[in-house]
Short mmCIF file of C-alpha atoms in Angstrom, two decimals:
data_model
loop_
_atom_site.label_atom_id
_atom_site.label_comp_id
_atom_site.label_asym_id
_atom_site.label_seq_id
_atom_site.Cartn_x
_atom_site.Cartn_y
_atom_site.Cartn_z
CA MET G 2 22.86 0.93 -18.92
CA ARG G 3 21.22 -0.74 -21.73
CA ILE G 4 17.64 -0.93 -21.04
CA ALA G 5 15.01 -2.75 -22.88
CA VAL G 6 11.34 -1.36 -22.41
CA ILE G 7 8.86 -4.27 -23.22
CA GLY G 8 5.50 -2.62 -23.99
CA GLY G 9 7.32 0.84 -24.93
CA THR G 10 4.70 1.84 -26.86
CA GLY G 11 2.35 2.25 -24.41
CA LYS G 12 1.95 5.51 -22.04
CA GLU G 13 3.89 4.19 -18.72
CA GLY G 14 6.75 2.39 -20.80
CA GLY G 15 6.93 5.52 -23.07
CA GLY G 16 7.41 7.87 -20.15
CA MET G 17 10.35 5.75 -18.70
CA ALA G 18 12.04 5.50 -21.91
CA LEU G 19 11.84 9.45 -22.15
CA ARG G 20 13.42 9.90 -18.91
CA TRP G 21 15.89 7.17 -19.21
CA ALA G 22 17.12 8.47 -22.45
CA HIS G 23 17.19 12.04 -21.06
CA ALA G 24 19.65 10.51 -18.11
CA GLY G 25 22.00 9.46 -20.63
CA HIS G 26 21.18 5.84 -20.78
CA GLU G 27 20.78 3.60 -23.73
CA VAL G 28 17.07 2.62 -24.59
CA PHE G 29 15.37 0.31 -26.57
CA VAL G 30 11.88 0.29 -27.05
CA GLY G 31 10.24 -3.05 -27.69
CA SER G 32 6.64 -4.19 -28.95
CA ARG G 33 5.08 -7.14 -30.20
CA ASP G 34 4.62 -4.86 -33.45
CA SER G 35 8.09 -3.92 -34.62
CA ALA G 36 6.80 -1.23 -37.09
CA LYS G 37 5.02 0.23 -34.00
CA ALA G 38 7.80 0.29 -31.91
CA GLU G 39 9.94 1.99 -34.19
CA ALA G 40 7.48 4.47 -34.80
CA ALA G 41 7.04 5.21 -31.08
CA ALA G 42 10.96 5.05 -30.45
CA ALA G 43 11.64 7.66 -33.30
CA GLU G 44 9.07 10.08 -31.92
CA LEU G 45 10.45 9.80 -28.29
CA GLY G 46 13.96 10.24 -29.71
CA LYS G 47 13.12 13.35 -31.36
CA ALA G 48 11.07 14.85 -28.02
CA VAL G 49 14.13 14.30 -25.86
CA GLY G 50 16.84 14.99 -28.23
CA ARG G 51 18.38 11.25 -28.08
CA ASP G 52 18.86 8.59 -29.81
CA ILE G 53 15.83 5.71 -28.74
CA ARG G 54 16.00 2.62 -30.76
CA GLY G 55 13.01 0.54 -31.34
CA GLY G 56 11.90 -3.26 -32.46
CA SER G 57 10.46 -6.28 -31.39
CA ASN G 58 10.41 -7.27 -27.87
CA GLU G 59 13.12 -9.87 -28.27
CA ARG G 60 15.28 -7.53 -30.08
CA ALA G 61 14.91 -4.83 -27.31
CA VAL G 62 15.78 -7.65 -24.72
CA ALA G 63 18.89 -8.93 -26.55
CA ALA G 64 20.28 -5.41 -26.55
CA SER G 65 20.12 -4.71 -22.95
CA GLU G 66 21.25 -5.61 -19.87
CA ILE G 67 18.07 -4.89 -17.95
CA ALA G 68 14.21 -4.95 -19.38
CA VAL G 69 11.14 -3.43 -17.77
CA LEU G 70 7.94 -5.27 -18.45
CA SER G 71 4.98 -2.43 -19.30
CA VAL G 72 2.08 -4.33 -20.75
CA PRO G 73 -1.50 -4.75 -19.72
CA TYR G 74 -2.10 -7.58 -17.27
CA ALA G 75 -3.87 -9.42 -19.59
CA ALA G 76 -0.74 -9.65 -21.93
CA HIS G 77 1.81 -10.31 -18.78
CA ALA G 78 2.32 -14.26 -18.58
CA ALA G 79 2.02 -14.88 -22.41
CA THR G 80 4.68 -12.09 -23.20
CA LEU G 81 7.27 -13.39 -20.19
CA GLN G 82 6.60 -17.20 -21.69
CA GLU G 83 7.85 -15.89 -24.90
CA LEU G 84 10.41 -13.64 -23.77
CA GLN G 85 11.44 -16.24 -21.16
CA PRO G 86 14.92 -17.66 -23.15
CA ALA G 87 15.92 -13.86 -24.22
CA LEU G 88 15.56 -12.78 -20.56
CA ALA G 89 17.95 -15.40 -19.19
CA GLY G 90 20.81 -13.70 -17.41
CA ARG G 91 19.23 -10.23 -17.29
CA VAL G 92 17.25 -8.35 -14.77
CA LEU G 93 13.60 -7.76 -15.01
CA ILE G 94 11.88 -4.88 -13.64
CA ASP G 95 7.82 -5.75 -13.34
CA ILE G 96 5.78 -2.89 -12.98
CA THR G 97 2.39 -4.74 -13.76
CA VAL G 98 -0.78 -4.13 -11.99
CA PRO G 99 -2.89 -6.97 -11.98
CA LEU G 100 -6.05 -5.20 -12.60
CA GLN G 101 -9.43 -6.53 -13.77
CA PRO G 102 -11.12 -4.04 -16.08
CA PRO G 103 -13.80 -2.24 -15.75
CA LYS G 104 -13.22 -2.53 -11.76
CA ILE G 105 -9.90 -0.92 -11.57
CA SER G 106 -10.48 0.93 -8.35
CA THR G 107 -11.02 -2.53 -6.47
CA VAL G 108 -8.00 -4.93 -5.38
CA ASN G 109 -7.85 -7.95 -7.88
CA LEU G 110 -5.38 -10.84 -6.47
CA PRO G 111 -4.21 -12.87 -9.27
CA ALA G 112 -4.04 -16.51 -9.04
CA GLY G 113 -0.13 -16.03 -8.18
CA GLN G 114 -1.28 -13.69 -5.48
CA ALA G 115 1.14 -10.81 -7.41
CA ALA G 116 1.97 -10.26 -11.02
CA ALA G 117 5.52 -9.99 -10.06
CA LEU G 118 5.49 -13.34 -8.35
CA GLU G 119 3.92 -15.05 -11.41
CA ALA G 120 6.39 -13.48 -13.59
CA GLN G 121 9.37 -15.14 -11.15
CA ALA G 122 7.54 -18.27 -11.34
CA ILE G 123 7.69 -17.99 -15.11
CA LEU G 124 11.07 -16.92 -15.67
CA GLY G 125 12.80 -19.01 -12.96
CA GLU G 126 16.21 -18.47 -11.45
CA ALA G 127 18.28 -17.23 -14.65
CA THR G 128 16.02 -13.75 -14.34
CA PRO G 129 15.75 -12.15 -11.05
CA VAL G 130 12.62 -10.21 -10.88
CA VAL G 131 12.16 -6.61 -9.00
CA ALA G 132 8.75 -5.17 -8.57
CA ALA G 133 8.58 -1.44 -8.90
CA MET G 134 6.99 1.31 -10.48
CA HIS G 135 3.43 0.87 -9.87
CA HIS G 136 2.35 4.23 -8.42
CA VAL G 137 3.92 7.02 -10.75
CA SER G 138 1.43 8.46 -13.12
CA ALA G 139 2.26 8.24 -16.62
CA VAL G 140 1.57 11.76 -17.64
CA HIS G 141 3.95 13.13 -15.00
CA LEU G 142 6.83 10.65 -16.46
CA ARG G 143 6.40 12.01 -20.09
CA ASP G 144 6.28 15.67 -18.81
CA LEU G 145 10.42 16.21 -18.10
CA SER G 146 9.81 19.54 -16.45
CA HIS G 147 7.32 17.84 -14.00
CA GLU G 148 8.67 16.98 -10.45
CA ILE G 149 7.50 13.44 -9.69
CA ASP G 150 5.46 14.20 -6.13
CA CYS G 151 5.76 10.16 -5.53
CA ASP G 152 8.11 7.65 -4.11
CA VAL G 153 8.55 4.11 -5.76
CA LEU G 154 8.41 1.13 -3.24
CA ALA G 155 10.63 -1.79 -4.99
CA CYS G 156 11.17 -5.29 -3.95
CA SER G 157 13.03 -8.53 -4.81
CA ASP G 158 14.43 -11.78 -3.61
CA ASP G 159 17.73 -10.85 -5.36
CA LYS G 160 19.25 -7.83 -3.53
CA VAL G 161 21.94 -7.43 -6.05
CA ALA G 162 19.32 -7.07 -8.87
CA LEU G 163 17.46 -4.83 -6.57
CA GLU G 164 20.10 -2.31 -6.22
CA LYS G 165 20.75 -2.22 -10.02
CA ALA G 166 16.93 -1.69 -10.52
CA MET G 167 16.94 0.89 -7.72
CA SER G 168 19.87 3.07 -9.10
CA LEU G 169 17.98 3.26 -12.11
CA ILE G 170 14.77 3.89 -11.07
CA ARG G 171 16.27 7.07 -9.20
CA ASP G 172 17.71 8.18 -12.51
CA LEU G 173 13.91 8.82 -13.56
CA GLY G 174 13.86 11.70 -10.97
CA VAL G 175 12.16 9.76 -7.97
CA ARG G 176 13.01 8.48 -4.61
CA CYS G 177 13.37 4.62 -4.39
CA PHE G 178 12.81 2.41 -1.52
CA ASP G 179 13.76 -1.16 -0.67
CA VAL G 180 10.63 -2.64 0.84
CA GLY G 181 11.75 -6.12 0.95
CA ALA G 182 11.12 -9.71 -0.17
CA LEU G 183 9.39 -10.04 -3.78
CA ARG G 184 6.39 -11.51 -1.77
CA ASN G 185 5.88 -7.94 -0.79
CA ALA G 186 4.95 -7.25 -4.19
CA ILE G 187 1.48 -8.03 -3.36
CA ALA G 188 1.46 -4.91 -1.02
CA ILE G 189 2.73 -2.69 -4.01
CA GLU G 190 0.54 -3.79 -6.97
CA SER G 191 -2.84 -4.09 -4.69
CA LEU G 192 -2.12 -0.44 -3.76
CA THR G 193 -2.60 0.98 -7.26
CA PRO G 194 -6.34 0.31 -7.24
CA LEU G 195 -6.89 2.62 -4.17
CA LEU G 196 -5.24 5.37 -5.79
CA LEU G 197 -6.96 5.27 -8.99
CA HIS G 198 -10.14 5.44 -6.41
CA LEU G 199 -8.74 8.78 -5.21
CA ASN G 200 -8.12 9.83 -8.53
CA ARG G 201 -11.68 9.82 -9.43
CA GLN G 202 -12.40 11.86 -6.39
CA GLN G 203 -9.80 14.27 -7.41
CA LYS G 204 -11.46 14.70 -10.70
CA GLY G 205 -8.48 13.49 -12.98
CA ARG G 206 -5.59 14.57 -10.86
CA SER G 207 -3.26 11.92 -10.07
CA VAL G 208 -2.33 11.17 -6.51
CA GLY G 209 0.87 9.64 -5.35
CA ILE G 210 2.47 8.33 -2.31
CA ARG G 211 5.35 9.38 -0.18
CA ILE G 212 7.30 7.43 2.86
CA THR G 213 7.30 9.88 5.65
CA GLY G 214 9.82 9.51 8.44
CA ALA G 215 12.61 8.06 6.45
CA MET U 1 -19.19 10.06 20.42
CA ARG U 2 -19.17 6.93 22.59
CA ILE U 3 -16.22 5.05 21.84
CA ALA U 4 -15.09 1.65 22.68
CA VAL U 5 -11.72 0.46 22.43
CA ILE U 6 -11.38 -3.37 22.41
CA GLY U 7 -7.96 -4.25 23.28
CA GLY U 8 -7.50 -1.00 24.65
CA THR U 9 -4.70 -2.17 26.99
CA GLY U 10 -2.49 -2.44 23.67
CA LYS U 11 -0.13 0.30 22.98
CA GLU U 12 -2.21 1.23 19.72
CA GLY U 13 -5.58 0.81 21.14
CA GLY U 14 -4.49 3.00 24.28
CA GLY U 15 -2.80 5.71 21.86
CA MET U 16 -6.20 6.12 20.19
CA ALA U 17 -8.06 6.08 23.53
CA LEU U 18 -5.91 9.18 24.75
CA ARG U 19 -6.47 11.12 21.54
CA TRP U 20 -9.93 10.45 21.55
CA ALA U 21 -10.76 11.28 25.06
CA HIS U 22 -8.19 14.62 24.51
CA ALA U 23 -10.55 15.63 21.51
CA GLY U 24 -13.79 15.31 23.98
CA HIS U 25 -14.87 12.05 23.39
CA GLU U 26 -16.25 9.32 25.67
CA VAL U 27 -13.99 6.36 25.60
CA PHE U 28 -14.42 3.19 27.21
CA VAL U 29 -11.54 0.77 27.28
CA GLY U 30 -12.13 -2.86 26.94
CA SER U 31 -9.81 -5.80 27.69
CA ARG U 32 -10.42 -9.61 28.06
CA ASP U 33 -9.39 -8.92 31.55
CA SER U 34 -11.59 -6.40 33.22
CA ALA U 35 -9.20 -5.17 35.86
CA LYS U 36 -6.51 -4.55 33.68
CA ALA U 37 -8.74 -2.57 31.64
CA GLU U 38 -9.59 -0.48 34.44
CA ALA U 39 -6.08 -0.09 35.55
CA ALA U 40 -5.05 1.29 31.89
CA ALA U 41 -8.24 3.56 31.43
CA ALA U 42 -7.36 5.18 34.81
CA GLU U 43 -3.70 5.66 33.85
CA LEU U 44 -4.81 7.07 30.54
CA GLY U 45 -7.39 9.17 31.65
CA LYS U 46 -4.49 10.74 34.44
CA ALA U 47 -2.23 11.20 31.32
CA VAL U 48 -4.83 13.05 29.63
CA GLY U 49 -6.91 14.85 32.18
CA ARG U 50 -10.15 13.40 31.15
CA ASP U 51 -12.50 10.48 32.54
CA ILE U 52 -11.91 7.44 30.40
CA ARG U 53 -13.86 4.15 31.62
CA GLY U 54 -12.42 0.64 31.68
CA GLY U 55 -13.93 -3.12 31.78
CA SER U 56 -14.48 -6.21 30.09
CA ASN U 57 -14.97 -5.93 26.30
CA GLU U 58 -18.73 -6.74 26.24
CA ARG U 59 -19.33 -3.94 28.72
CA ALA U 60 -17.18 -1.10 26.52
CA VAL U 61 -19.21 -2.41 23.37
CA ALA U 62 -22.14 -1.83 25.03
CA ALA U 63 -21.63 1.73 26.43
CA SER U 64 -20.50 2.85 22.81
CA GLU U 65 -22.00 3.72 19.62
CA ILE U 66 -18.59 2.86 17.59
CA ALA U 67 -16.06 -0.02 18.32
CA VAL U 68 -12.45 -0.10 17.46
CA LEU U 69 -10.99 -3.48 17.24
CA SER U 70 -7.02 -3.51 18.51
CA VAL U 71 -5.81 -6.99 18.98
CA PRO U 72 -3.08 -8.97 17.90
CA TYR U 73 -4.44 -11.07 14.65
CA ALA U 74 -4.08 -14.49 16.75
CA ALA U 75 -7.02 -13.27 18.89
CA HIS U 76 -9.12 -11.45 16.08
CA ALA U 77 -11.58 -14.29 14.90
CA ALA U 78 -12.10 -15.43 18.51
CA THR U 79 -12.75 -11.77 19.67
CA LEU U 80 -15.18 -10.98 17.00
CA GLN U 81 -17.04 -14.31 17.46
CA GLU U 82 -17.36 -13.74 21.30
CA LEU U 83 -18.40 -10.12 20.71
CA GLN U 84 -20.99 -10.54 17.53
CA PRO U 85 -24.24 -9.99 19.48
CA ALA U 86 -22.90 -6.94 21.26
CA LEU U 87 -21.89 -5.49 18.34
CA ALA U 88 -24.78 -5.64 16.23
CA GLY U 89 -25.92 -2.24 15.27
CA ARG U 90 -22.82 -0.87 15.88
CA VAL U 91 -19.92 0.07 13.65
CA LEU U 92 -16.72 -1.45 13.92
CA ILE U 93 -13.10 0.08 13.02
CA ASP U 94 -11.09 -2.69 12.66
CA ILE U 95 -7.40 -1.82 12.63
CA THR U 96 -5.93 -5.64 12.56
CA VAL U 97 -2.72 -6.19 10.12
CA PRO U 98 -2.69 -10.05 10.08
CA LEU U 99 0.92 -10.34 10.67
CA GLN U 100 2.58 -13.67 11.09
CA PRO U 101 5.35 -13.35 13.62
CA PRO U 102 8.51 -13.64 13.48
CA LYS U 103 8.20 -12.74 9.93
CA ILE U 104 6.39 -9.42 10.33
CA SER U 105 8.05 -7.55 7.27
CA THR U 106 6.66 -9.90 4.78
CA VAL U 107 3.02 -9.73 3.43
CA ASN U 108 0.87 -12.58 5.02
CA LEU U 109 -2.29 -12.93 3.03
CA PRO U 110 -4.78 -14.68 5.61
CA ALA U 111 -7.65 -17.24 4.66
CA GLY U 112 -9.97 -14.64 3.99
CA GLN U 113 -7.46 -12.15 2.15
CA ALA U 114 -7.96 -9.50 4.55
CA ALA U 115 -8.63 -9.38 8.46
CA ALA U 116 -11.29 -6.92 7.71
CA LEU U 117 -13.07 -9.39 5.32
CA GLU U 118 -12.86 -12.01 7.61
CA ALA U 119 -14.43 -9.54 10.36
CA GLN U 120 -17.29 -8.71 8.23
CA ALA U 121 -17.78 -12.32 7.25
CA ILE U 122 -18.19 -13.14 11.06
CA LEU U 123 -20.18 -10.12 12.03
CA GLY U 124 -22.70 -9.87 9.07
CA GLU U 125 -24.72 -7.28 8.14
CA ALA U 126 -25.52 -6.17 11.51
CA THR U 127 -22.20 -4.61 11.96
CA PRO U 128 -20.67 -2.46 9.07
CA VAL U 129 -16.87 -2.99 8.99
CA VAL U 130 -14.55 0.00 8.43
CA ALA U 131 -10.68 -1.04 7.77
CA ALA U 132 -8.70 2.02 8.86
CA MET U 133 -5.29 2.96 10.91
CA HIS U 134 -2.84 0.47 10.12
CA HIS U 135 -0.18 2.73 9.62
CA VAL U 136 0.12 4.93 12.29
CA SER U 137 3.14 4.83 14.65
CA ALA U 138 1.85 3.57 18.34
CA VAL U 139 4.29 5.62 19.76
CA HIS U 140 3.52 8.79 17.88
CA LEU U 141 -0.28 8.29 18.79
CA ARG U 142 0.59 8.58 22.35
CA ASP U 143 2.65 11.51 22.47
CA LEU U 144 0.03 14.30 22.11
CA SER U 145 2.40 16.93 21.31
CA HIS U 146 3.40 14.92 18.46
CA GLU U 147 2.26 16.07 14.84
CA ILE U 148 1.48 12.53 13.19
CA ASP U 149 3.32 12.37 9.80
CA CYS U 150 1.00 10.03 8.36
CA ASP U 151 -2.33 9.84 6.58
CA VAL U 152 -4.73 7.31 7.24
CA LEU U 153 -6.65 5.06 4.38
CA ALA U 154 -10.10 4.05 5.32
CA CYS U 155 -12.25 1.59 3.65
CA SER U 156 -15.70 -0.08 3.96
CA ASP U 157 -18.70 -1.30 1.92
CA ASP U 158 -20.72 0.82 4.01
CA LYS U 159 -20.69 4.63 3.16
CA VAL U 160 -22.64 6.16 5.82
CA ALA U 161 -20.52 4.11 8.63
CA LEU U 162 -17.36 4.99 6.61
CA GLU U 163 -18.13 8.74 6.85
CA LYS U 164 -18.75 8.40 10.70
CA ALA U 165 -15.53 6.51 11.07
CA MET U 166 -13.36 8.73 8.86
CA SER U 167 -14.92 11.66 10.97
CA LEU U 168 -13.70 10.11 14.13
CA ILE U 169 -10.31 9.16 12.86
CA ARG U 170 -9.75 13.07 11.72
CA ASP U 171 -10.05 13.76 15.38
CA LEU U 172 -7.00 11.92 16.22
CA GLY U 173 -5.08 14.56 14.37
CA VAL U 174 -4.69 13.15 11.02
CA ARG U 175 -6.15 13.13 7.28
CA CYS U 176 -7.98 10.16 6.50
CA PHE U 177 -9.05 9.17 2.92
CA ASP U 178 -11.77 6.93 1.70
CA VAL U 179 -9.93 4.40 -0.66
CA GLY U 180 -13.22 2.54 -1.43
CA ALA U 181 -14.66 -0.91 -0.96
CA LEU U 182 -13.87 -3.17 1.99
CA ARG U 183 -11.96 -5.63 -0.45
CA ASN U 184 -9.26 -2.67 -0.52
CA ALA U 185 -8.31 -3.74 2.97
CA ILE U 186 -6.06 -6.24 1.28
CA ALA U 187 -4.22 -3.65 0.12
CA ILE U 188 -3.88 -1.45 3.58
CA GLU U 189 -3.41 -4.09 5.82
CA SER U 190 -0.45 -5.51 3.65
CA LEU U 191 1.40 -2.49 3.25
CA THR U 192 2.08 -2.50 7.16
CA PRO U 193 4.94 -5.24 6.67
CA LEU U 194 6.62 -3.06 3.99
CA LEU U 195 6.78 -0.15 6.54
CA LEU U 196 8.05 -2.43 9.12
CA HIS U 197 10.85 -3.42 6.86
CA LEU U 198 11.67 0.26 6.10
CA ASN U 199 11.55 0.69 10.06
CA ARG U 200 14.37 -1.67 10.64
CA GLN U 201 16.31 0.17 7.80
CA GLN U 202 15.46 3.55 9.91
CA LYS U 203 17.04 2.11 12.97
CA GLY U 204 13.97 2.11 14.90
CA ARG U 205 12.52 5.60 13.68
CA SER U 206 8.75 5.03 12.45
CA VAL U 207 8.20 5.66 8.76
CA GLY U 208 4.62 6.25 7.51
CA ILE U 209 3.02 7.15 4.38
CA ARG U 210 1.49 10.28 3.00
CA ILE U 211 -0.90 10.81 -0.07
CA THR U 212 0.31 13.33 -2.36
CA GLY U 213 -1.75 15.30 -5.21
CA ALA U 214 -4.89 15.42 -2.95
#
């Protein structure tokens, strides 16, 4: 599949780009800064022995069937407003957690209750939003030899988009569960501060979650 | 420890009463209906071969050092308002999930954002609230031979109360993690509808969650 990673120069986005390229997908790393995206893409491509392209977020989206949004929450709305025309007709996987630094281990509910709900409101019907990938450690993603001991919870109001996204997420080497309507992103996003709280207790090790009994 | 289970005639409350009595704690099952509580306590006591007392919620709380609130969200505020004087000086473990039947597999944020935050607002400083036990299946709790394949996430603004509650929860036969401030109950409570959504996919089996890497 042709995948755009919006904000692909960040740690989490870079880790996904790496694993998807490794799994045989065509990956386009986007950034507000084209030169930075090109450099990051070249470095990631070299690390994985595959061709990864880089450029502006607009070019990355234009070249893709499915896009992943991996930017800090402070840039979330502005990035989506800018890319809204380019994203029409594509699926968006939103991995954003609405953290409020420096209090990153306490739940912060944004005005729209969840970043993914805010994304869907900005993008409208032309772009179904899937919320997912909020709990997987960037460090683990970037290490291809690391078996990721964390399940992914994914939700959307569009079942076709959800299936497409879940299939792609499984190619990262994780189990992925359909946890219902996009509104349930409130639960997925707000769980991340709790895991960050636990990470601190673990002195830097990254905790994750698993669904049992399924 | 002397434990009151407010709403102990329900499935979840009954399961906790059973396991705590089994672990050697002194358990008092409370209900709005004293006769119903006495009958439930007798039945639970017989099942576990221990003495379990039953009576009104007020009497249960008066006899306890720590109380667990296990009532449907519809009865949450009224029960707390009624018991507020009795609860002063005691720790309250609130296990309430603010479900909105019949849409129980979609997140419902209450006016106060979390049932536990609403409880703390009603009870004030005299009763520290701990939110916990939102994800453990009542069926698994009631079966003493069943090893519970689910971790418990607990949070509170009072560290002493949290430690006391976590120690008690571990006596149920589960791992229990401190996940921070009471505000984080938003995440814990809102995760339950997602697990209920997954249960439906599993055709009635009960899923749970585990923290990995800890």
